[in-house]
Amino acid sequence: MAIGSGLGAQIGIAAEASYGTFLAPTKFIEFTKESLQLKKTTAQSAGIAAGRLLPLSSRRVVTQRQASGSLDMEVTNKAMGVLLQSLMGTSVTPAQQATSTAYLQTHALADTVGKSLIIQKGVPLTTGVVTRKTFLGCKVISAEFSCEVGGMLTASFEIDSKDCDETQTLAVATYPAMSPFHFQQMSVKTGTYGTETALDGIRKVSLKIERPQAVERFYAGQAGLKKEPISNDQVKITGSLEGDYVSTLLDDLHTSDAATSFVWDFTGPIIASTYNERITFKVPAIRLDDAPPTVEGFDVVKPTFAFTGLYDGTNPVAIEYMSSDATL
């Protein structure tokens, strides 16, 4: 029996072989909050019948089923590959570094067709009995990453799902030894792509990647369930840089509206040889939208610069993930 509270909850995931087809979870992730839930569309028959004052319960039908929600977590040094692949779209095989136990995953921006997940959650009753809810055909619609002074690198994934199945067996959760990425490991660089230099004074960074998709593909002959969502707009990348006003570098970029390459890196302990645990976000071109610094009192001036990520015409947006995971 599990603990009869959120302490007994679990999340398991697996990459689907085909959209909406069940596979048992193969990875179990540590999460901080989730809101995945079934959403049903119902219709009530309202035919007039002499003397009937209330619609008949037997004449209510479910016409569509789908699910959605969010999954929040700390970004860890293991088990993130499947989620990153579903967000970015590239089919990734971890590349062994020399003969070491370090493996590099390079998640470059690509179409997400065929990249869907099984997400199974266990939700404990107060009695300790764990109810199981398996979400089929899960597509990552967006993800936001954030880290600030004294904090962890966190991620929030927005999920669209084909259906929720409550009949599948709850997988037994197992967790590898993991550690989170955090502020002490963080660096931010800007400049010319490939030769970026460290940016001083940054206290908080956020980065959001949105993958707009047609999520209402309900057709006749599909038993009220949707077909796989497909991309229906360009990718949107936005973020912000918060810090002390230690130089005019960002201020000048805002004024000129010039582009700069952006590298946001977290480097952890050595895995083997010279290869460290690492997650690196690379956006080859960002432009600052707002806002120039203002003085709001006696304290140090602390501007926040919002930015938009764009394509530089050559280099892809990518997330690099170095871990000891030999497979996603």
Coordinates of C-alpha atoms in Angstrom, one line a residue:
M1 CA 0.0 0.0 0.0
A2 CA 1.2 3.5 -0.8
I3 CA 1.0 6.6 1.4
G4 CA -2.5 8.0 1.1
S5 CA -1.4 11.4 -0.1
G6 CA 0.7 13.0 -2.8
L7 CA 3.7 11.3 -1.2
G8 CA 2.5 8.1 -2.8
A9 CA 2.0 9.5 -6.3
Q10 CA 4.1 8.6 -9.3
I11 CA 4.6 9.5 -13.0
G12 CA 5.9 7.1 -15.6
I13 CA 6.5 7.9 -19.3
A14 CA 7.5 6.2 -22.5
A15 CA 7.9 7.2 -26.1
E16 CA 5.0 5.8 -28.2
A17 CA 5.7 3.7 -31.3
S18 CA 2.4 5.0 -32.8
Y19 CA 0.1 7.8 -31.7
G20 CA -2.3 6.7 -29.0
T21 CA -1.1 3.1 -28.7
F22 CA -0.4 1.9 -25.2
L23 CA 3.2 1.0 -24.0
A24 CA 4.2 0.3 -20.5
P25 CA 6.1 3.2 -18.9
T26 CA 9.9 2.8 -19.0
K27 CA 11.0 6.0 -17.2
F28 CA 9.8 7.3 -13.9
I29 CA 10.4 11.0 -13.3
E30 CA 10.3 13.0 -10.1
F31 CA 7.8 15.8 -10.4
T32 CA 6.6 18.6 -8.2
K33 CA 3.0 19.1 -9.6
E34 CA 0.8 17.8 -12.4
S35 CA -2.7 18.7 -13.7
L36 CA -3.3 16.0 -16.3
Q37 CA -7.0 15.2 -16.6
L38 CA -9.6 13.8 -18.9
K39 CA -11.9 16.2 -20.7
K40 CA -15.1 14.9 -22.1
T41 CA -17.7 16.6 -24.4
T42 CA -21.3 15.6 -23.6
A43 CA -24.6 16.3 -25.4
Q44 CA -28.0 16.0 -23.8
S45 CA -31.0 15.1 -25.8
A46 CA -33.8 17.7 -25.3
G47 CA -36.7 16.2 -27.2
I48 CA -40.1 17.4 -26.2
A49 CA -42.3 14.8 -24.5
A50 CA -45.7 15.6 -23.0
G51 CA -45.4 16.1 -19.2
R52 CA -41.6 15.5 -19.0
L53 CA -40.1 18.3 -17.0
L54 CA -36.5 17.2 -16.9
P55 CA -34.2 15.7 -19.5
L56 CA -33.7 12.0 -19.4
S57 CA -30.5 10.8 -17.8
S58 CA -30.4 7.9 -20.4
R59 CA -30.3 10.4 -23.2
R60 CA -27.0 12.0 -22.3
V61 CA -24.1 10.9 -24.4
V62 CA -20.3 11.5 -24.5
T63 CA -19.4 12.7 -28.0
Q64 CA -15.7 13.4 -27.6
R65 CA -12.8 12.5 -25.3
Q66 CA -9.4 14.1 -24.9
A67 CA -7.1 15.1 -22.1
S68 CA -4.6 17.8 -21.2
G69 CA -2.7 19.4 -18.4
S70 CA 0.8 20.3 -17.2
L71 CA 3.7 18.5 -15.7
D72 CA 6.1 20.5 -13.5
M73 CA 9.5 19.3 -12.3
E74 CA 13.0 20.1 -11.5
V75 CA 15.4 19.4 -14.4
T76 CA 17.7 16.5 -13.4
N77 CA 20.9 15.0 -14.7
K78 CA 19.0 11.8 -15.8
A79 CA 15.7 10.7 -17.4
M80 CA 15.0 14.0 -19.2
G81 CA 15.7 12.7 -22.8
V82 CA 12.2 11.5 -23.7
L83 CA 10.6 14.8 -22.7
L84 CA 13.2 16.9 -24.5
Q85 CA 12.8 14.8 -27.7
S86 CA 9.0 15.3 -27.6
L87 CA 9.4 19.0 -27.2
M88 CA 12.1 19.6 -29.8
G89 CA 11.2 17.0 -32.5
T90 CA 14.5 15.5 -33.5
S91 CA 14.9 11.7 -33.2
V92 CA 17.9 11.4 -30.9
T93 CA 20.3 8.6 -30.2
P94 CA 22.7 9.5 -27.3
A95 CA 26.3 9.7 -28.5
Q96 CA 28.9 8.0 -26.3
Q97 CA 31.7 10.4 -25.6
A98 CA 35.0 8.6 -26.5
T99 CA 34.9 5.4 -24.4
S100 CA 33.4 7.1 -21.3
T101 CA 30.1 6.6 -19.5
A102 CA 29.0 10.0 -20.7
Y103 CA 26.4 10.3 -23.5
L104 CA 25.5 13.5 -25.3
Q105 CA 21.9 14.1 -26.6
T106 CA 21.5 16.9 -29.1
H107 CA 17.9 17.9 -29.4
A108 CA 17.7 20.2 -32.4
L109 CA 14.5 22.0 -33.4
A110 CA 12.4 19.9 -35.8
D111 CA 8.8 19.0 -36.6
T112 CA 7.2 16.9 -33.8
V113 CA 5.2 14.6 -36.0
G114 CA 5.5 11.1 -34.6
K115 CA 6.9 12.3 -31.3
S116 CA 4.2 11.4 -28.7
L117 CA 4.3 9.9 -25.2
I118 CA 2.5 7.6 -22.8
I119 CA 2.2 9.3 -19.5
Q120 CA 0.9 7.2 -16.6
K121 CA 0.1 8.6 -13.2
G122 CA -0.7 6.9 -10.0
V123 CA -3.0 8.9 -7.7
P124 CA -3.4 7.6 -4.1
L125 CA -6.6 7.4 -2.3
T126 CA -6.4 8.2 1.4
T127 CA -6.6 4.5 2.0
G128 CA -3.2 4.0 0.2
V129 CA -4.8 2.3 -2.8
V130 CA -3.3 3.9 -5.9
T131 CA -5.7 4.7 -8.8
R132 CA -4.1 4.6 -12.2
K133 CA -4.7 6.9 -15.1
T134 CA -2.8 6.3 -18.4
F135 CA -2.7 9.2 -20.9
L136 CA -2.3 8.1 -24.4
G137 CA -1.1 10.2 -27.4
C138 CA 0.6 12.9 -25.3
K139 CA 2.1 15.7 -27.3
V140 CA 4.2 18.5 -25.7
I141 CA 2.6 21.8 -26.7
S142 CA 5.1 24.0 -24.8
A143 CA 7.8 24.0 -22.2
E144 CA 9.1 26.7 -20.0
F145 CA 12.4 26.5 -18.2
S146 CA 13.4 28.9 -15.4
C147 CA 16.1 29.4 -12.8
E148 CA 16.8 32.2 -10.4
V149 CA 19.2 33.1 -7.5
G150 CA 19.3 30.3 -5.0
G151 CA 16.9 28.0 -6.9
M152 CA 16.7 24.9 -9.1
L153 CA 16.4 24.8 -12.8
T154 CA 12.7 24.0 -13.2
A155 CA 10.5 23.0 -16.2
S156 CA 6.8 23.1 -16.9
F157 CA 5.5 21.0 -19.8
E158 CA 2.1 21.7 -21.3
I159 CA 0.6 18.4 -22.6
D160 CA -2.2 17.6 -25.0
S161 CA -3.5 14.0 -24.9
K162 CA -5.7 11.8 -27.1
D163 CA -7.4 9.9 -24.2
C164 CA -7.2 8.7 -20.7
D165 CA -7.3 4.9 -20.0
E166 CA -8.0 3.7 -16.4
T167 CA -7.8 0.0 -17.2
Q168 CA -4.0 -0.4 -17.6
T169 CA -1.9 -2.0 -14.9
L170 CA 0.0 0.5 -12.9
A171 CA 3.7 0.1 -13.5
V172 CA 6.1 -0.3 -10.6
A173 CA 8.1 2.8 -10.2
T174 CA 11.9 2.7 -10.0
Y175 CA 14.1 5.7 -9.8
P176 CA 17.8 6.0 -10.6
A177 CA 20.0 8.2 -8.4
M178 CA 19.4 11.7 -9.8
S179 CA 20.4 15.2 -8.9
P180 CA 19.0 18.6 -10.1
F181 CA 20.6 21.3 -12.0
H182 CA 20.7 24.6 -10.0
F183 CA 21.8 28.2 -9.9
Q184 CA 25.4 27.6 -8.8
Q185 CA 25.9 25.7 -12.0
M186 CA 24.3 28.4 -14.3
S187 CA 26.0 30.6 -16.8
V188 CA 24.6 32.9 -19.5
K189 CA 26.5 33.8 -22.7
T190 CA 25.8 36.1 -25.6
G191 CA 27.6 37.3 -28.6
T192 CA 28.6 35.9 -32.0
Y193 CA 27.4 32.3 -32.5
G194 CA 30.1 29.8 -31.5
T195 CA 32.2 32.5 -29.6
E196 CA 29.7 33.7 -27.1
T197 CA 31.1 35.3 -23.9
A198 CA 29.8 35.3 -20.3
L199 CA 27.2 37.8 -19.4
D200 CA 27.6 39.4 -16.0
G201 CA 24.9 40.4 -13.5
I202 CA 22.2 37.9 -14.4
R203 CA 20.0 36.8 -11.5
K204 CA 17.2 35.0 -13.3
V205 CA 16.5 33.5 -16.7
S206 CA 13.4 32.1 -18.2
L207 CA 13.0 30.4 -21.6
K208 CA 9.7 29.2 -23.2
I209 CA 9.4 27.1 -26.3
E210 CA 5.9 26.8 -27.8
R211 CA 5.0 24.2 -30.4
P212 CA 1.6 25.4 -31.8
Q213 CA -0.4 22.4 -33.1
A214 CA -3.9 21.6 -34.4
V215 CA -5.3 19.8 -31.4
E216 CA -8.9 19.5 -32.5
R217 CA -8.6 16.9 -35.2
F218 CA -11.8 15.1 -34.4
Y219 CA -13.2 13.2 -37.4
A220 CA -16.0 10.8 -38.1
G221 CA -15.1 7.2 -37.8
Q222 CA -12.6 7.9 -34.9
A223 CA -14.9 6.9 -32.0
G224 CA -14.9 10.5 -30.7
L225 CA -11.1 10.6 -30.3
K226 CA -8.7 12.9 -32.1
K227 CA -6.0 12.1 -34.7
E228 CA -2.4 13.2 -33.9
P229 CA -2.0 16.9 -33.7
I230 CA 0.1 18.5 -36.4
S231 CA 2.1 21.7 -36.4
N232 CA -0.1 24.6 -37.6
D233 CA 2.1 27.7 -36.9
Q234 CA 5.7 28.6 -36.5
V235 CA 7.5 27.8 -33.3
K236 CA 7.5 30.6 -30.7
I237 CA 10.5 31.2 -28.5
T238 CA 10.4 33.8 -25.8
G239 CA 12.2 34.5 -22.5
S240 CA 13.6 37.1 -20.1
L241 CA 16.9 38.1 -18.5
E242 CA 16.7 39.6 -15.1
G243 CA 19.7 41.1 -13.3
D244 CA 21.6 44.1 -11.9
Y245 CA 22.5 46.9 -14.3
V246 CA 26.2 46.1 -14.4
S247 CA 26.8 47.0 -18.0
T248 CA 25.1 48.6 -21.0
L249 CA 25.5 45.5 -23.2
L250 CA 21.8 44.4 -23.0
D251 CA 20.6 48.0 -23.0
D252 CA 22.5 48.7 -26.2
L253 CA 21.1 45.6 -27.8
H254 CA 17.6 46.8 -26.9
T255 CA 18.3 50.2 -28.4
S256 CA 19.8 48.9 -31.6
D257 CA 17.5 45.9 -31.9
A258 CA 20.6 43.9 -33.0
A259 CA 20.6 40.2 -32.8
T260 CA 22.9 38.2 -30.5
S261 CA 23.4 34.5 -29.9
F262 CA 22.2 33.2 -26.6
V263 CA 23.6 30.2 -24.6
W264 CA 22.2 29.2 -21.3
D265 CA 24.2 26.5 -19.6
F266 CA 24.2 24.4 -16.5
T267 CA 27.4 22.3 -15.9
G268 CA 27.4 19.8 -13.1
P269 CA 29.9 17.2 -11.8
I270 CA 32.2 15.1 -14.0
I271 CA 30.6 11.9 -15.3
A272 CA 33.8 10.5 -16.6
S273 CA 37.1 11.8 -18.1
T274 CA 36.5 15.4 -19.0
Y275 CA 32.7 15.1 -19.6
N276 CA 30.4 16.8 -17.1
E277 CA 26.7 16.5 -16.5
R278 CA 25.3 19.4 -18.5
I279 CA 22.2 20.9 -20.1
T280 CA 22.7 23.7 -22.5
F281 CA 20.0 25.8 -24.3
K282 CA 21.2 27.4 -27.6
V283 CA 19.3 30.1 -29.4
P284 CA 21.4 31.4 -32.3
A285 CA 19.5 34.7 -32.5
I286 CA 17.6 36.6 -29.9
R287 CA 16.3 40.2 -30.1
L288 CA 15.4 42.2 -27.0
D289 CA 11.9 43.5 -26.8
D290 CA 11.8 45.5 -23.6
A291 CA 12.6 47.2 -21.4
P292 CA 15.4 49.6 -20.8
P293 CA 16.4 50.2 -17.2
T294 CA 14.5 52.6 -15.0
V295 CA 15.3 53.9 -11.5
E296 CA 12.6 53.0 -9.0
G297 CA 14.2 53.9 -5.7
F298 CA 17.5 53.8 -3.7
D299 CA 18.3 50.1 -4.5
V300 CA 20.5 48.8 -7.3
V301 CA 18.8 49.2 -10.7
K302 CA 17.4 45.8 -11.8
P303 CA 16.2 45.8 -15.4
T304 CA 14.3 42.8 -16.9
F305 CA 14.9 42.3 -20.6
A306 CA 12.3 40.3 -22.5
F307 CA 13.5 38.6 -25.7
T308 CA 12.2 36.8 -28.7
G309 CA 14.2 33.9 -30.2
L310 CA 14.6 33.8 -34.0
Y311 CA 16.4 31.8 -36.7
D312 CA 19.7 33.1 -37.8
G313 CA 19.4 31.4 -41.2
T314 CA 22.1 28.8 -40.5
N315 CA 22.2 27.4 -37.0
P316 CA 19.4 25.4 -35.3
V317 CA 17.9 26.1 -31.9
A318 CA 19.0 23.2 -29.8
I319 CA 19.1 21.7 -26.3
E320 CA 22.2 19.7 -25.5
Y321 CA 21.9 17.2 -22.6
M322 CA 25.0 15.3 -21.3
S323 CA 24.2 12.5 -18.9
S324 CA 25.0 8.9 -18.1
D325 CA 21.8 7.8 -19.9
A326 CA 22.9 5.5 -22.7
T327 CA 19.3 5.5 -24.1
L328 CA 16.5 8.0 -23.9

